[in-house]
Each structure stands twice: as C-alpha cells, then as structure tokens.
Short mmCIF file of C-alpha atoms in Angstrom, two decimals:
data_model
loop_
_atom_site.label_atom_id
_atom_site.label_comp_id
_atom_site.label_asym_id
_atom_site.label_seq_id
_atom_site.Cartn_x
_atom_site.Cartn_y
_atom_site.Cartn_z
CA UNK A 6 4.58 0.00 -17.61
CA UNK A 7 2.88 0.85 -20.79
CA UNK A 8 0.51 3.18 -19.18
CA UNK A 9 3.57 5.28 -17.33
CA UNK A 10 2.20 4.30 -13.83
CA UNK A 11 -0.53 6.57 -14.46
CA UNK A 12 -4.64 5.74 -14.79
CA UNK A 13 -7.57 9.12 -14.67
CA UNK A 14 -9.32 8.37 -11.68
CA UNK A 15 -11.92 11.26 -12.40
CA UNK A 16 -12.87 14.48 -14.06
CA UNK A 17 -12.68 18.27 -13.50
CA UNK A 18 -15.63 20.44 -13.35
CA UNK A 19 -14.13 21.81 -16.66
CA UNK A 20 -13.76 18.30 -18.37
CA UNK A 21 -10.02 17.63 -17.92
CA UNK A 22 -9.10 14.43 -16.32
CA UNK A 23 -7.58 14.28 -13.11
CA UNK A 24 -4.74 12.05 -13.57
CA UNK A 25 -3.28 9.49 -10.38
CA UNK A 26 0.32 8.50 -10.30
CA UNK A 27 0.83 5.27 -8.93
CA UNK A 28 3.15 5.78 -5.44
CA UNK A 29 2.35 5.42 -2.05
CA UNK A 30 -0.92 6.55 -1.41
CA UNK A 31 -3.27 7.87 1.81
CA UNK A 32 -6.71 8.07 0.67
CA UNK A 33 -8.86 9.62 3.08
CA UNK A 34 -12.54 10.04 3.57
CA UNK A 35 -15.54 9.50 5.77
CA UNK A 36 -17.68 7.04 5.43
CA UNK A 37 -19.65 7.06 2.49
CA UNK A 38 -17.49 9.35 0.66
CA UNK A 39 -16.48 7.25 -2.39
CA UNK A 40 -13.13 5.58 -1.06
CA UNK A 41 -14.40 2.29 -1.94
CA UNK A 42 -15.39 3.24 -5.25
CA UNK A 43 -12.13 4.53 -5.37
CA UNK A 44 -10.32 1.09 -4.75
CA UNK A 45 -12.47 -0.82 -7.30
CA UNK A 46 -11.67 1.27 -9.32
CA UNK A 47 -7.98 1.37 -8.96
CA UNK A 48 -8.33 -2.46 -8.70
CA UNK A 49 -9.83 -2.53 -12.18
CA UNK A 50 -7.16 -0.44 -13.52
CA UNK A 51 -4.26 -3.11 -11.89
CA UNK A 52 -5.76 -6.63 -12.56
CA UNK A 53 -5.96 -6.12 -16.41
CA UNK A 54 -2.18 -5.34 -16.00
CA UNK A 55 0.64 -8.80 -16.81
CA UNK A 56 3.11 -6.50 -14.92
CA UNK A 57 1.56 -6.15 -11.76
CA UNK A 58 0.90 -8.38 -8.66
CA UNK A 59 -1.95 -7.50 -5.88
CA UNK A 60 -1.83 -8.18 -2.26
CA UNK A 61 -4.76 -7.01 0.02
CA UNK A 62 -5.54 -6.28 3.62
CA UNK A 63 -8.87 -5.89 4.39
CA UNK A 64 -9.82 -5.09 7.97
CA UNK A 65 -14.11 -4.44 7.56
CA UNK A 66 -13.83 -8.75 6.74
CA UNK A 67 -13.47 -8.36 3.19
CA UNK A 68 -16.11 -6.02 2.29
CA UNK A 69 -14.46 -3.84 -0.32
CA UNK A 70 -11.70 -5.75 -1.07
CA UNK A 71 -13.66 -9.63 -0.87
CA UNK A 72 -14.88 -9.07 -4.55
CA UNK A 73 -11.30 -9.12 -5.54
CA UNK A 74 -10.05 -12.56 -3.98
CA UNK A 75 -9.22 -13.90 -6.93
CA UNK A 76 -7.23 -11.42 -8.65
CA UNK A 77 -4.70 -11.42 -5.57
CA UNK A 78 -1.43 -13.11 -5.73
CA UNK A 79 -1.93 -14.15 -1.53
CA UNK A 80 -5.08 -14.91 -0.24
CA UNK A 81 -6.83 -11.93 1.24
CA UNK A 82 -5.76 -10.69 4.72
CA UNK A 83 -9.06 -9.90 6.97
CA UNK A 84 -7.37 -10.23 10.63
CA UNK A 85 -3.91 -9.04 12.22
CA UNK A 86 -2.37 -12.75 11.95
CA UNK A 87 -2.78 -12.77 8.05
CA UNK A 88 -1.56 -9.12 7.64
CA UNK A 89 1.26 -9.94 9.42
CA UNK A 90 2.18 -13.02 7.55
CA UNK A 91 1.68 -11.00 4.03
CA UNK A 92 3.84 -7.98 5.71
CA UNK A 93 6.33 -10.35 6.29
CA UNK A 94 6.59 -11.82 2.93
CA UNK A 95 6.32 -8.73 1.02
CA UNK A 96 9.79 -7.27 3.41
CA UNK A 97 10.83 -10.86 1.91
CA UNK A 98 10.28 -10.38 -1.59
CA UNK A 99 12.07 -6.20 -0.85
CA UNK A 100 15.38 -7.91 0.26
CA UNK A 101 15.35 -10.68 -1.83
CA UNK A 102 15.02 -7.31 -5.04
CA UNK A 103 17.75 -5.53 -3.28
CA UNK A 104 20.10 -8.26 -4.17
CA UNK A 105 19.24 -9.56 -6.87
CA UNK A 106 18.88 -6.00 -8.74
CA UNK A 107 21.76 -4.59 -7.07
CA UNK A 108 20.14 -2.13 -4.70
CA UNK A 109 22.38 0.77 -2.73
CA UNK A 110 20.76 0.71 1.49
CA UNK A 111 17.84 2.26 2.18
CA UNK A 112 19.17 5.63 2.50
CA UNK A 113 19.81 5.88 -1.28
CA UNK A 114 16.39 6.23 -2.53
CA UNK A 115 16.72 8.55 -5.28
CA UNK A 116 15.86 6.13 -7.86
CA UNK A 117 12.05 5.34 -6.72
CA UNK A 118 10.84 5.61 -10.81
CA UNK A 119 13.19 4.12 -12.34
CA UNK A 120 12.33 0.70 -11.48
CA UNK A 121 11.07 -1.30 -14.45
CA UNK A 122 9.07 -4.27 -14.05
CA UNK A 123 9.66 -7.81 -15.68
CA UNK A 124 8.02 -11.20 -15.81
CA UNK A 125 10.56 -12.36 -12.72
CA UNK A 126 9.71 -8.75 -10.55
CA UNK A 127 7.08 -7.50 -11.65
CA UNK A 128 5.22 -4.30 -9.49
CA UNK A 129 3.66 -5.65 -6.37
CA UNK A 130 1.24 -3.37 -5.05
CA UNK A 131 -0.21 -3.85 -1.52
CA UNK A 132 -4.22 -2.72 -0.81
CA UNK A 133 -4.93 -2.06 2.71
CA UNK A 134 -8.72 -0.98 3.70
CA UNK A 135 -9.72 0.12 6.90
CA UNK A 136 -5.68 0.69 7.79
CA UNK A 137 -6.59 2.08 12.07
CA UNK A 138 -8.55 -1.18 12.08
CA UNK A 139 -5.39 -3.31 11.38
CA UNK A 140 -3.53 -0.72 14.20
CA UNK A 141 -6.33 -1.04 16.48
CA UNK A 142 -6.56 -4.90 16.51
CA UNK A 143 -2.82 -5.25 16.77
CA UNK A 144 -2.60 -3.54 19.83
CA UNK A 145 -5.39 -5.52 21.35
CA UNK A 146 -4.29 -9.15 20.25
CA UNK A 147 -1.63 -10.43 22.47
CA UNK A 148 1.72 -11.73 22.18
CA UNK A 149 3.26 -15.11 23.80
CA UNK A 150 5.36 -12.38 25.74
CA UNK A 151 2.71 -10.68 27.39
CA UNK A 152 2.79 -7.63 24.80
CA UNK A 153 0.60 -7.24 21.77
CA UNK A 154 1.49 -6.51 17.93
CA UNK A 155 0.92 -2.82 17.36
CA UNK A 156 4.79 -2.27 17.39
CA UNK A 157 6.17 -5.33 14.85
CA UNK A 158 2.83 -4.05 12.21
CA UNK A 159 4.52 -0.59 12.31
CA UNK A 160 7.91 -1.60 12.11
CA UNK A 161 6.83 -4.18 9.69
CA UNK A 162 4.99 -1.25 7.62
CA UNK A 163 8.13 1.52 8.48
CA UNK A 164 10.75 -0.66 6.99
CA UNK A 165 8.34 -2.02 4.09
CA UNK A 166 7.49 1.59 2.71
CA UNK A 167 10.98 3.18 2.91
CA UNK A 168 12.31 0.35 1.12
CA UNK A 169 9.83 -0.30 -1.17
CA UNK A 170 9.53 2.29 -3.74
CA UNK A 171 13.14 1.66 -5.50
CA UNK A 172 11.89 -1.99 -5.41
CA UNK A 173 8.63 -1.59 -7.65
CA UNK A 174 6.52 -1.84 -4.39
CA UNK A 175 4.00 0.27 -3.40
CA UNK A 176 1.52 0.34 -0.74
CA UNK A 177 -2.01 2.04 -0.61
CA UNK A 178 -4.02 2.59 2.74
CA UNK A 179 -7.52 3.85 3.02
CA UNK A 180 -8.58 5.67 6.14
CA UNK A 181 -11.37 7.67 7.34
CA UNK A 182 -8.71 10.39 8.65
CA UNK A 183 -5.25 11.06 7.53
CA UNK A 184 -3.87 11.29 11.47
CA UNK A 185 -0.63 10.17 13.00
CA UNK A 186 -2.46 8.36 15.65
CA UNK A 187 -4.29 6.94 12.29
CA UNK A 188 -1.46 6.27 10.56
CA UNK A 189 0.84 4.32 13.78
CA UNK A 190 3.63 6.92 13.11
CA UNK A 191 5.03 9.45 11.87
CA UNK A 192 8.00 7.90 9.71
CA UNK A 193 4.59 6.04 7.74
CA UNK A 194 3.08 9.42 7.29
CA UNK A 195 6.54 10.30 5.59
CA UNK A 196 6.66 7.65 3.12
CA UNK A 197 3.22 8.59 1.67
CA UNK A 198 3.65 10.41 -1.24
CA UNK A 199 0.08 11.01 -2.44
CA UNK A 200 -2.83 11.83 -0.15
CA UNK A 201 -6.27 11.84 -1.87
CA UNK A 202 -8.95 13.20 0.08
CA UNK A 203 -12.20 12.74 -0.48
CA UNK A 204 -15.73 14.10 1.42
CA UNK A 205 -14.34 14.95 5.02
CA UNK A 206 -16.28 16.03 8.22
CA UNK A 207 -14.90 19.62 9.51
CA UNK A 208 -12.33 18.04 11.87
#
C-alpha cells in the first residue's frame, strides 16, 4: 500500500518512466517478446511486499512462473485440476471479504481502489501464464458427466474478476494474443482493465 499500487515497469525513449497500476491486467505478446521478463519482474516487485499474497497458474509446466514456487501462498498450478482447485478457493476467500468487510453485490463496484489491505486481507494477486493453454486443456479434459471443463474455468474466472477488484483481488493473464476466443469470453475481456502489449506479429 505504501507504493500506491504502482511499480515503473520501464522507460521512455525520452527517460521518463512508464509507470504500471496494479488492476487487472492482459499482457500480450508473441513469443519471445519480453512477457516473461515482464512477470519476473512484476513478481519481484510483489514478493518483497508484507501486504500482498501470490497465487500462480502456470500452463508451459512451470517455466516462467516455477522459479517463484516458494514465494506463493498455494502451491503452483501447472494443469487444469490445480487451477481449478486455486479458482475455487480464491471465489472462497471473495465471499468470505464480502461479508466480513461489508460488501454491496456485485453490481456495486464503484469502490475497486478503495480497498486497503491488512495483516487479516491482505491483496491477493493471481499470476496466470500461458492463459489459452488453461482454456484449451479444459475443454479437452473430461468431466464424470460426459462434458469437459472449459465452461466452470470461465465461469469460475467471470465471477472471480467482477467480484474481485472491490475485494483487493486482482488477476493477471499473459497471452500471446489479446482475442475473445483467447480470452474464453467476452464478459473476461471486460473486466481487464489494463492491456500491455508487447512485440506483436501483424495479425
């Protein structure tokens, strides 16, 4: 809270830093465009930080996000089963705030900064790398019922990130493109209040 939510994350060509402002963020970029120097380095901005907890979802097996294992609160997420079960506990830990802080519904969301962490709720901030991957295998691993899990992720996700930001939750995806199809919908695409794009190919 100290540093306003706020960390430079690079420089102008005229010497001015460029500023980020923690919220939920779409970082785009094809492959070997810098978005994993881009996490580490927003990961070495949040672990220093008593106020903040990590989670992370990392869908290439833990290659960006593996180095960072033991600065998360949950251990890291590298297939559709564990994303789920740290979706499902971070909705958890959004309800559980909207009570005990005395939250208007979902609808009311006008107070998104105002939050203010403490040691019992403290910001949680969710890292998820290689987000299509997660979409991709949910759709392909199936369900007791027949179906598969593309459609409980994105509710999971919908309902996570339009609750989240009055809670002191926010949620950061990298992708290589910034497409609904990429993104599972377009109520997700909404919620994402910062896109940072980095070296894209000319689609």
């Amino acid at each position: 809270s100290s540093l306003r939510k706020r960390f430079a994350m690079g420089v102008y060509a005229h010497g001015e830093n460029l500023v980020y402002h923690l919220q939920h963020t779409l970082i785009v970029g094809s492959s070997g465009s810098g978005k994993s120097g881009w996490l580490h380095s927003l990961m070495a901005w949040l672990t220093p930080c008593a106020d903040v907890v990590l989670l992370g979802i990392d869908m290439a097996a833990g290659a960006t996000l593996g180095v960072w294992k033991r600065a998360l609160a949950l251990p890291l997420a590298t297939d559709v089963e564990a994303a789920i079960v740290i979706l499902e506990r971070l909705l958890g830990v959004i309800r559980d705030r909207e009570i005990h802080l005395g939250l208007k519904s979902e609808e009311d969301d006008d107070a998104f900064d105002s939050f203010e962490p403490s040691k019992r709720f403290p910001w949680v901030i969710l890292v998820i790398d290689e987000f299509p991957d997660l979409l991709a295998e949910a759709q392909s691993t199936a369900t007791q019922d027949g179906g598969n899990y593309l459609k409980y992720v994105v509710t999971l996700l919908g309902r996570i990130a339009k609750k989240a930001r009055k809670c002191g939750v926010r949620i950061i995806i990298a992708s290589q493109h910034g497409t609904k199809l990429d993104l599972g919908s377009k109520e997700m695409q909404a919620q994402l209040r910062a896109v940072i794009g980095l070296n894209l190919d000319s689609q």
